[in-house]
XYZ file of C-alpha atoms in Angstrom:
676
model
C 0.000 0.000 0.000
C 2.804 2.411 0.864
C 4.396 2.008 -2.579
C 1.165 3.202 -4.170
C 1.728 6.843 -3.220
C 5.417 6.575 -4.197
C 4.663 5.204 -7.675
C 1.395 7.072 -8.246
C 2.207 7.963 -11.861
C 3.139 4.363 -12.769
C -0.102 2.953 -11.345
C -2.104 5.748 -13.020
C -0.589 4.663 -16.369
C -1.917 1.129 -15.767
C -5.329 2.479 -14.758
C -5.635 4.616 -17.919
C -4.110 2.084 -20.325
C -6.171 0.329 -23.009
C -4.153 -2.853 -22.266
C -3.476 -2.683 -18.500
C -2.824 -6.447 -18.293
C 0.293 -6.024 -20.422
C 1.678 -2.896 -18.745
C 4.799 -3.382 -16.555
C 4.296 -2.702 -12.846
C 6.190 0.285 -11.424
C 9.238 -0.019 -9.148
C 10.474 -3.396 -7.984
C 7.017 -5.003 -8.239
C 7.426 -6.058 -11.875
C 10.221 -8.496 -10.952
C 9.133 -9.183 -7.360
C 5.640 -10.546 -8.154
C 4.791 -13.769 -9.989
C 2.419 -13.651 -12.957
C -0.505 -14.889 -10.803
C 0.148 -12.259 -8.108
C 0.086 -9.586 -10.821
C -3.446 -10.747 -11.666
C -4.524 -9.933 -8.088
C -3.299 -6.380 -8.566
C -5.086 -6.168 -11.936
C -8.313 -7.310 -10.204
C -8.053 -4.282 -7.869
C -7.006 -1.677 -10.443
C -8.881 -2.711 -13.595
C -11.360 -5.542 -13.018
C -12.733 -5.034 -16.551
C -9.487 -6.375 -18.104
C -9.016 -9.341 -15.769
C -10.379 -11.875 -18.288
C -7.775 -10.649 -20.817
C -5.091 -11.013 -18.133
C -6.326 -14.530 -17.361
C -6.188 -15.409 -21.071
C -2.523 -14.339 -21.201
C -1.842 -16.282 -17.980
C -3.456 -19.508 -19.271
C -1.744 -19.089 -22.641
C 1.687 -18.698 -20.973
C 1.195 -21.541 -18.469
C -0.671 -24.122 -20.580
C -0.428 -22.995 -24.207
C -2.268 -20.884 -26.771
C -4.707 -23.616 -27.840
C -6.360 -23.549 -24.408
C -7.783 -20.061 -25.039
C -8.832 -20.484 -28.689
C -12.293 -21.815 -29.595
C -11.983 -25.340 -30.968
C -13.913 -26.269 -34.107
C -16.392 -29.066 -33.552
C -15.481 -32.106 -35.617
C -17.921 -34.956 -34.983
C -15.751 -37.522 -36.804
C -13.040 -37.188 -34.106
C -15.560 -37.795 -31.302
C -17.206 -40.594 -33.264
C -13.930 -42.524 -33.678
C -13.512 -42.677 -29.905
C -17.099 -43.817 -29.258
C -18.604 -47.286 -29.033
C -22.064 -48.842 -28.978
C -22.179 -48.651 -25.154
C -20.975 -45.033 -24.705
C -23.538 -42.286 -25.370
C -22.473 -39.098 -27.171
C -23.802 -36.021 -25.370
C -24.207 -32.502 -26.795
C -24.360 -29.934 -23.995
C -26.575 -27.194 -25.466
C -25.760 -23.498 -25.211
C -28.187 -20.671 -26.116
C -28.429 -19.900 -29.832
C -26.972 -23.188 -31.110
C -28.579 -26.317 -32.493
C -26.276 -29.310 -33.019
C -29.035 -31.259 -34.837
C -28.088 -29.784 -38.241
C -24.436 -30.780 -37.712
C -25.440 -34.319 -36.762
C -27.694 -34.740 -39.828
C -24.829 -33.565 -42.058
C -22.438 -35.983 -40.355
C -24.970 -38.834 -40.751
C -25.042 -38.051 -44.504
C -21.252 -38.302 -44.681
C -21.287 -41.631 -42.791
C -24.142 -42.967 -45.028
C -26.387 -43.219 -41.955
C -29.030 -40.608 -42.835
C -31.636 -43.364 -43.486
C -30.638 -45.150 -40.280
C -30.889 -42.146 -37.949
C -34.000 -42.081 -35.718
C -34.659 -38.844 -33.834
C -37.188 -37.948 -31.152
C -37.629 -34.778 -29.099
C -38.208 -35.806 -25.502
C -41.033 -34.408 -23.418
C -44.157 -35.541 -21.620
C -45.312 -39.008 -22.728
C -42.406 -39.576 -25.152
C -40.587 -42.059 -22.871
C -42.182 -45.331 -24.099
C -41.679 -44.315 -27.778
C -38.043 -43.479 -27.101
C -37.481 -46.797 -25.309
C -39.000 -48.779 -28.190
C -36.905 -46.813 -30.699
C -33.730 -47.544 -28.728
C -34.401 -51.315 -28.503
C -35.092 -51.481 -32.238
C -31.911 -49.531 -33.096
C -29.767 -51.774 -30.889
C -30.847 -54.816 -32.909
C -30.616 -53.229 -36.378
C -27.404 -51.233 -35.792
C -28.938 -47.783 -36.240
C -28.340 -44.407 -34.599
C -30.772 -42.914 -32.074
C -30.948 -39.175 -31.408
C -32.778 -38.064 -28.220
C -33.157 -34.275 -28.163
C -33.762 -32.063 -25.111
C -33.220 -34.577 -22.301
C -33.711 -31.734 -19.784
C -37.409 -31.595 -20.751
C -38.013 -35.181 -19.587
C -36.510 -35.281 -16.058
C -38.919 -38.016 -14.892
C -37.756 -40.361 -17.678
C -34.030 -39.840 -17.009
C -33.738 -42.742 -14.460
C -35.222 -45.079 -17.122
C -32.675 -43.853 -19.674
C -29.907 -44.403 -17.119
C -31.119 -47.993 -16.605
C -31.328 -48.614 -20.366
C -27.744 -47.413 -20.914
C -26.418 -49.424 -17.964
C -28.051 -52.581 -19.401
C -26.403 -52.251 -22.834
C -24.375 -55.418 -23.367
C -21.540 -54.648 -25.841
C -21.481 -58.327 -26.891
C -25.183 -58.553 -27.790
C -25.716 -55.051 -29.208
C -25.024 -54.343 -32.906
C -21.624 -52.632 -33.153
C -22.992 -49.826 -35.408
C -25.512 -48.716 -32.758
C -24.901 -45.186 -31.372
C -26.894 -43.121 -28.879
C -26.768 -39.318 -29.351
C -28.243 -37.052 -26.655
C -28.742 -33.283 -26.331
C -29.472 -31.493 -23.065
C -29.190 -28.097 -21.461
C -27.093 -28.169 -18.270
C -29.507 -29.641 -15.731
C -29.177 -31.137 -12.238
C -31.747 -33.795 -13.207
C -29.425 -35.290 -15.845
C -27.988 -38.625 -14.556
C -24.354 -38.307 -13.451
C -23.464 -41.863 -14.524
C -24.416 -41.092 -18.171
C -22.216 -37.981 -18.038
C -19.279 -39.914 -16.598
C -19.495 -42.725 -19.173
C -20.331 -40.628 -22.244
C -18.399 -38.400 -24.629
C -19.384 -34.775 -24.066
C -19.166 -31.875 -26.501
C -20.570 -28.386 -26.761
C -20.837 -25.912 -29.622
C -20.522 -22.219 -28.833
C -22.800 -19.851 -30.768
C -20.994 -17.414 -33.096
C -19.752 -14.413 -31.101
C -19.950 -10.995 -32.712
C -21.851 -9.436 -35.616
C -19.190 -10.549 -38.123
C -19.529 -14.242 -37.170
C -23.353 -13.985 -37.260
C -23.302 -12.394 -40.736
C -20.893 -15.014 -42.098
C -23.001 -17.848 -40.701
C -26.152 -16.448 -42.368
C -24.608 -15.561 -45.745
C -22.820 -18.898 -46.174
C -26.212 -20.633 -45.845
C -27.934 -18.471 -48.512
C -27.977 -19.464 -52.160
C -27.545 -17.142 -55.125
C -30.791 -18.431 -56.717
C -32.784 -17.417 -53.639
C -31.408 -13.848 -53.763
C -32.004 -13.324 -57.475
C -35.485 -14.894 -57.438
C -36.918 -11.710 -55.834
C -38.560 -9.263 -58.261
C -36.866 -6.269 -56.564
C -33.354 -7.742 -56.429
C -31.427 -4.570 -55.548
C -33.799 -3.550 -52.747
C -33.890 -7.135 -51.470
C -30.089 -7.285 -51.231
C -29.872 -4.018 -49.286
C -32.730 -4.834 -46.916
C -31.442 -8.401 -46.466
C -28.060 -7.129 -45.273
C -29.908 -4.664 -43.058
C -32.031 -7.429 -41.563
C -29.001 -9.687 -40.934
C -27.194 -6.775 -39.248
C -30.281 -6.169 -37.091
C -30.316 -9.873 -36.125
C -26.635 -9.746 -35.158
C -27.256 -6.493 -33.317
C -30.081 -7.767 -31.067
C -28.243 -11.038 -30.341
C -25.025 -9.248 -29.399
C -26.824 -6.559 -27.355
C -27.472 -9.264 -24.756
C -23.811 -9.380 -23.740
C -24.073 -5.832 -22.366
C -26.533 -7.074 -19.752
C -29.284 -4.655 -18.684
C -27.761 -1.866 -20.828
C -28.675 -4.000 -23.856
C -31.938 -5.606 -22.734
C -33.503 -5.953 -19.280
C -34.100 -9.657 -19.974
C -31.619 -11.693 -22.095
C -33.898 -13.046 -24.860
C -32.951 -16.188 -26.799
C -33.388 -14.933 -30.369
C -32.677 -17.770 -32.829
C -31.817 -18.314 -36.492
C -35.466 -19.319 -36.954
C -36.545 -15.724 -36.189
C -34.178 -14.473 -38.890
C -35.276 -17.119 -41.436
C -38.970 -16.249 -41.127
C -38.154 -12.511 -41.429
C -36.095 -13.170 -44.593
C -38.905 -15.159 -46.234
C -41.454 -12.470 -45.244
C -39.185 -9.731 -46.599
C -38.995 -11.527 -49.972
C -42.749 -12.181 -49.993
C -43.698 -8.552 -49.211
C -41.250 -7.168 -51.785
C -42.733 -9.489 -54.430
C -46.356 -8.679 -53.554
C -46.246 -4.895 -52.979
C -45.450 -2.275 -55.573
C -43.755 0.073 -53.053
C -41.677 -1.233 -50.157
C -44.104 -1.635 -47.205
C -41.778 -0.464 -44.400
C -44.627 -0.248 -41.898
C -45.608 -3.898 -42.522
C -41.979 -5.061 -42.422
C -41.334 -3.245 -39.136
C -44.519 -4.605 -37.572
C -43.911 -8.248 -38.562
C -40.261 -8.194 -37.446
C -40.438 -5.868 -34.438
C -43.806 -6.797 -32.935
C -44.257 -10.428 -34.010
C -41.157 -12.421 -35.002
C -38.670 -10.796 -32.640
C -41.098 -8.792 -30.510
C -43.141 -11.917 -29.783
C -40.336 -13.120 -27.521
C -40.044 -9.781 -25.718
C -41.944 -9.671 -22.424
C -40.694 -6.341 -21.038
C -42.301 -3.122 -22.348
C -39.032 -1.164 -22.119
C -37.247 -3.880 -24.113
C -39.970 -3.707 -26.764
C -39.445 0.055 -26.978
C -35.715 -0.605 -27.419
C -36.032 -3.304 -30.111
C -38.465 -1.214 -32.190
C -36.110 1.760 -32.031
C -33.128 -0.383 -33.058
C -35.168 -1.760 -35.973
C -35.906 1.814 -37.159
C -32.220 2.136 -38.108
C -32.243 -1.001 -40.259
C -35.671 -1.089 -41.940
C -35.792 2.420 -43.421
C -35.545 3.983 -46.907
C -32.073 5.384 -46.107
C -30.435 1.925 -46.334
C -31.109 1.883 -50.088
C -28.737 4.845 -50.577
C -25.374 3.787 -51.978
C -23.429 5.889 -49.478
C -25.465 4.902 -46.367
C -23.440 3.855 -43.298
C -24.964 2.002 -40.341
C -22.358 3.495 -38.035
C -19.248 5.629 -38.287
C -17.034 2.527 -38.191
C -16.910 0.289 -41.257
C -20.522 -0.969 -41.234
C -21.574 0.317 -44.659
C -24.706 -0.236 -46.707
C -23.930 -2.966 -49.167
C -25.820 -2.204 -52.392
C -23.360 -4.326 -54.343
C -24.810 -5.316 -57.702
C -24.127 -8.923 -58.742
C -23.883 -12.263 -57.008
C -24.061 -12.102 -53.213
C -21.386 -14.776 -52.971
C -19.087 -12.788 -55.222
C -15.943 -11.738 -53.429
C -17.676 -8.387 -52.835
C -20.175 -9.587 -50.210
C -18.150 -12.154 -48.299
C -14.966 -10.096 -48.537
C -16.897 -7.141 -47.081
C -18.158 -9.279 -44.181
C -14.687 -10.746 -43.578
C -13.229 -7.223 -43.447
C -15.438 -6.303 -40.467
C -13.803 -6.169 -37.009
C -13.898 -9.395 -34.927
C -14.761 -7.491 -31.735
C -17.738 -5.167 -32.168
C -17.448 -1.621 -30.893
C -20.370 -0.530 -28.663
C -21.090 2.251 -31.160
C -22.737 -0.098 -33.749
C -25.315 -0.915 -31.015
C -25.876 2.773 -30.266
C -24.178 2.314 -26.871
C -21.492 4.454 -25.224
C -17.888 3.143 -25.076
C -18.366 2.715 -21.311
C -20.768 -0.163 -22.058
C -17.729 -2.329 -22.839
C -16.423 -1.724 -19.303
C -19.748 -2.775 -17.764
C -19.832 -5.913 -19.919
C -16.199 -6.813 -19.114
C -16.700 -6.234 -15.382
C -19.828 -8.402 -15.319
C -17.900 -11.167 -17.095
C -15.057 -10.859 -14.569
C -17.333 -10.944 -11.519
C -19.310 -13.926 -12.885
C -16.014 -15.780 -13.353
C -14.715 -14.870 -9.879
C -18.083 -15.781 -8.340
C -17.823 -19.258 -9.893
C -14.242 -19.614 -8.616
C -15.309 -18.596 -5.095
C -18.098 -21.193 -5.114
C -15.711 -23.935 -6.294
C -13.302 -23.273 -3.411
C -12.957 -26.124 -0.908
C -14.817 -25.388 2.316
C -12.134 -26.985 4.528
C -9.729 -24.507 6.096
C -6.022 -24.824 5.424
C -3.560 -24.885 8.295
C -1.753 -21.707 9.246
C -4.788 -19.420 9.075
C -7.896 -18.984 11.175
C -10.445 -21.788 11.043
C -13.516 -21.081 8.928
C -15.756 -21.142 12.011
C -13.614 -18.474 13.683
C -13.859 -16.205 10.635
C -17.659 -16.639 10.450
C -17.945 -15.959 14.186
C -15.958 -12.712 13.809
C -18.210 -11.580 10.933
C -21.342 -12.427 12.968
C -20.084 -10.486 15.997
C -19.216 -7.492 13.797
C -22.708 -7.393 12.266
C -24.547 -8.084 15.547
C -22.883 -5.035 17.159
C -24.129 -2.750 14.365
C -27.709 -4.005 13.893
C -30.119 -1.748 15.836
C -33.151 -2.940 17.786
C -36.528 -2.794 15.966
C -38.284 0.597 16.001
C -41.244 0.911 18.408
C -44.245 0.901 16.045
C -46.716 2.064 18.719
C -44.694 5.215 19.437
C -44.534 6.025 15.713
C -48.315 5.516 15.372
C -48.948 7.860 18.307
C -46.712 10.559 16.802
C -47.857 10.033 13.190
C -51.498 8.808 13.343
C -53.413 7.799 10.222
C -54.676 11.098 8.803
C -56.897 11.832 5.799
C -54.832 14.938 4.958
C -51.366 13.310 5.308
C -50.842 9.966 3.563
C -47.103 10.097 4.362
C -47.889 8.981 7.936
C -49.293 5.695 6.623
C -46.281 5.281 4.305
C -43.897 5.769 7.274
C -45.700 3.223 9.472
C -45.765 0.629 6.673
C -42.023 1.150 6.083
C -41.245 0.773 9.811
C -43.209 -2.517 9.952
C -41.323 -3.891 6.921
C -37.896 -2.932 8.278
C -38.744 -4.314 11.734
C -39.603 -7.665 10.164
C -36.182 -7.737 8.490
C -34.301 -6.651 11.642
C -36.060 -9.389 13.656
C -34.957 -12.087 11.169
C -31.358 -10.796 11.166
C -31.107 -10.634 14.998
C -32.661 -14.084 15.482
C -30.503 -15.795 12.832
C -27.295 -14.158 14.147
C -27.940 -15.395 17.698
C -28.863 -18.878 16.351
C -25.678 -19.186 14.317
C -23.475 -18.204 17.277
C -25.120 -20.969 19.340
C -24.715 -23.440 16.446
C -21.017 -22.593 16.017
C -20.494 -23.200 19.742
C -22.352 -26.508 19.497
C -25.226 -25.436 21.780
C -27.884 -26.084 19.101
C -27.928 -28.243 15.964
C -26.482 -26.589 12.812
C -29.514 -26.745 10.488
C -29.168 -26.678 6.681
C -30.477 -23.076 6.720
C -27.771 -21.991 9.172
C -25.135 -23.911 7.194
C -26.111 -21.975 4.035
C -26.033 -18.759 6.032
C -22.506 -19.507 7.298
C -21.357 -20.222 3.713
C -22.803 -16.881 2.541
C -21.204 -14.919 5.399
C -17.855 -16.579 4.665
C -17.824 -15.383 1.034
C -19.171 -11.884 1.898
C -22.618 -12.557 0.420
C -26.033 -11.713 1.890
C -27.675 -14.902 3.303
C -30.791 -16.100 1.466
C -32.930 -16.057 4.622
C -32.254 -12.293 4.910
C -32.845 -11.671 1.205
C -36.276 -13.331 1.466
C -37.424 -10.632 3.919
C -35.397 -7.757 2.410
C -35.675 -5.248 -0.430
C -33.984 -6.043 -3.802
C -30.226 -5.383 -3.547
C -27.073 -6.526 -5.347
C -24.596 -5.249 -2.759
C -22.049 -7.591 -1.137
C -22.571 -8.280 2.583
C -20.395 -5.473 4.027
C -21.969 -2.769 1.800
C -25.429 -4.273 2.325
C -25.168 -3.927 6.112
C -23.984 -0.285 5.944
C -26.771 0.452 3.404
C -29.335 -1.087 5.801
C -28.026 1.123 8.633
C -28.361 4.201 6.382
C -31.959 3.253 5.563
C -32.816 2.817 9.247
C -31.242 6.186 10.140
C -33.281 7.812 7.297
C -36.481 6.471 8.933
C -35.322 7.476 12.429
C -34.561 11.047 11.347
C -38.021 11.195 9.715
C -39.593 10.007 12.993
C -37.630 12.457 15.171
C -37.470 15.534 12.891
C -40.750 15.282 10.989
C -41.458 14.752 7.265
C -38.188 15.509 5.376
C -37.891 18.278 2.742
C -36.239 15.865 0.307
C -37.030 12.137 0.299
C -34.242 9.605 -0.202
C -36.178 7.399 -2.655
C -33.577 4.611 -2.481
C -34.264 4.259 1.264
C -37.826 3.029 0.793
C -38.656 -0.651 1.047
C -41.610 -0.076 -1.312
C -41.200 3.249 -3.196
C -44.477 2.825 -5.123
C -46.463 3.328 -1.880
C -44.619 6.626 -1.297
C -45.417 7.820 -4.852
C -49.089 6.870 -4.474
C -49.146 8.690 -1.122
C -47.872 11.877 -2.811
C -50.637 11.693 -5.458
C -53.218 10.894 -2.764
C -52.270 13.989 -0.729
C -52.764 16.197 -3.795
C -56.018 14.517 -4.879
C -57.546 14.830 -1.382
C -56.464 18.464 -0.996
C -57.865 19.370 -4.434
C -60.913 17.084 -4.064
C -60.421 15.332 -7.413
C -60.176 11.672 -8.431
C -56.672 10.209 -7.972
C -57.054 8.355 -11.313
C -56.867 11.659 -13.204
C -53.656 12.839 -11.490
C -50.186 12.238 -12.968
C -46.710 13.554 -12.260
C -44.973 16.443 -13.963
C -41.174 16.549 -13.517
C -38.660 19.288 -12.843
C -34.954 18.817 -12.074
C -33.788 21.182 -9.303
C -30.361 22.267 -8.048
C -31.007 23.923 -4.645
C -33.568 22.769 -2.114
C -34.232 24.338 1.285
C -37.754 23.334 2.307
C -40.553 20.937 1.457
C -42.606 22.069 -1.599
C -46.234 23.100 -1.165
C -47.227 20.529 -3.787
C -45.669 17.163 -4.680
C -42.278 16.109 -3.334
C -38.522 16.271 -3.959
C -36.598 13.006 -4.386
C -32.842 12.316 -4.416
C -30.469 9.347 -4.207
C -30.791 8.214 -7.842
C -27.904 7.299 -10.170
C -27.847 7.699 -13.957
C -26.520 4.785 -16.017
C -25.668 5.239 -19.712
C -25.575 9.063 -19.569
C -24.833 11.887 -17.152
C -26.664 15.042 -16.076
C -25.391 18.422 -17.235
C -26.340 20.721 -14.352
C -25.452 23.943 -16.188
C -27.428 23.183 -19.348
C -30.120 21.358 -17.339
C -30.285 18.347 -19.668
C -28.937 14.853 -20.350
C -25.461 14.603 -21.859
C -22.983 11.860 -22.822
C -21.210 9.923 -20.050
C -17.620 10.818 -19.259
C -15.033 8.097 -20.051
C -14.837 5.339 -17.372
C -17.719 6.911 -15.396
C -20.358 4.183 -15.459
C -22.781 5.779 -12.995
C -23.265 9.426 -12.023
C -25.374 10.960 -9.293
C -28.626 12.510 -10.447
C -29.767 15.925 -9.257
C -32.901 16.360 -7.120
C -36.140 15.729 -9.043
C -39.369 17.540 -8.155
C -42.448 15.357 -8.709
C -45.383 17.737 -9.280
C -48.903 16.225 -9.315
C -51.067 17.591 -12.144
C -54.619 16.607 -13.155
C -55.282 15.375 -16.724
C -51.673 15.966 -17.750
C -50.572 15.322 -21.334
C -46.885 14.329 -21.657
C -44.727 16.506 -23.968
C -44.223 15.067 -27.471
C -40.555 16.084 -27.814
C -37.592 17.559 -25.939
C -37.637 14.899 -23.222
C -36.402 11.345 -22.708
C -38.849 9.090 -20.843
C -36.441 7.456 -18.407
C -37.386 4.403 -16.313
C -36.331 4.160 -12.637
C -35.231 0.740 -11.349
C -34.360 -0.388 -7.817
C -31.207 -2.323 -8.818
C -28.818 -2.589 -11.748
C -30.324 -5.878 -12.985
C -33.413 -3.846 -14.040
C -35.490 -6.982 -14.763
C -38.014 -7.890 -12.107
C -41.021 -10.142 -11.658
C -44.616 -9.007 -11.408
C -45.587 -9.133 -7.740
C -49.026 -9.656 -6.209
C -49.483 -5.870 -5.879
C -49.394 -5.561 -9.679
C -46.015 -3.794 -9.516
C -42.704 -5.103 -10.820
C -40.274 -6.074 -8.064
C -37.682 -3.810 -9.717
C -39.335 -1.100 -11.860
C -40.483 1.967 -9.929
C -41.762 4.612 -12.402
C -40.725 6.641 -15.453
C -39.573 10.275 -15.299
C -39.158 12.793 -18.129
C -35.648 14.256 -18.418
C -34.946 17.245 -20.715
C -32.670 16.564 -23.705
C -31.639 18.181 -26.987
C -31.127 14.759 -28.632
C -33.798 12.472 -30.061
C -35.402 10.031 -27.652
C -34.113 7.154 -29.825
C -30.482 8.112 -29.086
C -30.932 7.574 -25.327
C -33.143 4.480 -25.776
C -30.317 2.742 -27.680
C -27.858 3.952 -25.023
C -29.949 2.026 -22.454
C -30.192 5.096 -20.190
C -31.996 4.515 -16.883
C -32.093 5.823 -13.319
C -31.059 3.350 -10.611
C -31.944 3.556 -6.902
C -28.994 1.536 -5.570
C -25.688 0.396 -7.091
C -23.987 -2.951 -6.495
C -21.153 -1.750 -4.233
């Protein structure tokens, strides 16, 4: 730590570098530390480049081939197999090994002797009969989607165990596909040959995959050949775009949808059909069928549907027919190349595209790459932490001692539950002031959580000392505490949060002190919206106060929004809220509008927002971005019994001089609480 201030400039160089994993460490550290120890330093300084550092480490220690994707060659796997060893495809999203297997069966002259069945409810007896028949005749059997028939898996395990290599025809082979599933029998996995095919990564790989499967006859059979070629490239770029947006997590889409090649195929055939049938290009029809039905049919989140339709606007529009049209400022050009699509022009153009996509083609800010890389790093480290042996090594503290220290530390900080009766006496239920009810409801919810925490902490201390039995719940809790994670039994009674244990506890204490200051000092001038267990109740309370004061129906009242800089007292109407963070953009206080994020600044604090209730309000048609507020960075939530999402709070209108589409593609949102 001391050398940090001495070599500040050297460490700053690493922090600012585009390749920090390859920068030499300042001072004596470059020679003093081993390559693995350098990774620990990289994890602290630039977590977003840790996976690149790990690639270099694996490449240096084991060899380059361990970090390069291997091509799937079924003939190699087949040579090593026998009639009694099943061949298992482990499925990954966006891939279908069936086509590869059918091609391979053709090569091996087995296409007539390949029997396939997709497993599911009631398919077990058919599959069993098919397998017995194939064993006698020396055929191949292909059981797809084993994860969809968990109840039949023990029968399959028995069938495979009973295969007698002497009696079974030597040409018999059993091919299986399954998603990773805990219901899949371990013995089949141990005895079988396993392989997995990764989906193509990047827009370039997606385009190549599509164009190599198209025939020249299909392209030229359209009556409007030139338009078809341009819109086809546009459509394929859109397909690659929505698939690759998923890797950016919630900045791309709230929910990672499994778009498939089938969605693209149906859009291509519809594009050809509509171009043949209509005299003018029916952009409205094309956008509706692709955006609302073929792709949009999979989309369950309204904000994601807004995003996908806005992305589609860039690809299905008259501008793409212009010869000089560019989809982005970097190398993605409109391809109105006359002639055969397989001519060197098309494929050479696709092969000239960059392997790694820049966030700009997706309409995202460069910072999105940092978010994506950090998420990848933390997912990897989370898996490593879970794989660690639970037994303590000699020389350090025992695991129980460490857990006990953590428990003691938390128990000292956790306050006693708030006295609800005292709060009710001070803030009784009033017709004129709905905030009293909101406060009491919040106190009850937090008390419930505090009670669970206190009880479980005292139980685990007793269990560690051997005074009571260590139940499975307490065992899980101890595991969570040990790896600095919030125990599940606390999460079940808590608000949504992604913070690690230490930050979670200090955040809880802040929330409790927010409530206590409200109780002691009266209704605050500015509400910390992130401190509410259930912010929707607070928002409804604000509308209710206005509706009752004005004697109008609450159904007709909506919020108007104003961003403020200085606040001294509570407004006469509505309320001020603070504590929000902007992701995907930042707030320009001087200009009073949204502006682009600064480099490496993923989240910025939002100014105070004044929520002003107005009856029969019509939202402005331009000059604002309708920005959703979410409780956590995952953004996706489930619909709860109250009819509210467990994560989405409300939408606010933020002033901007850009089009709304610009910020929609940026994935801009307001977040109540970060993950640290």
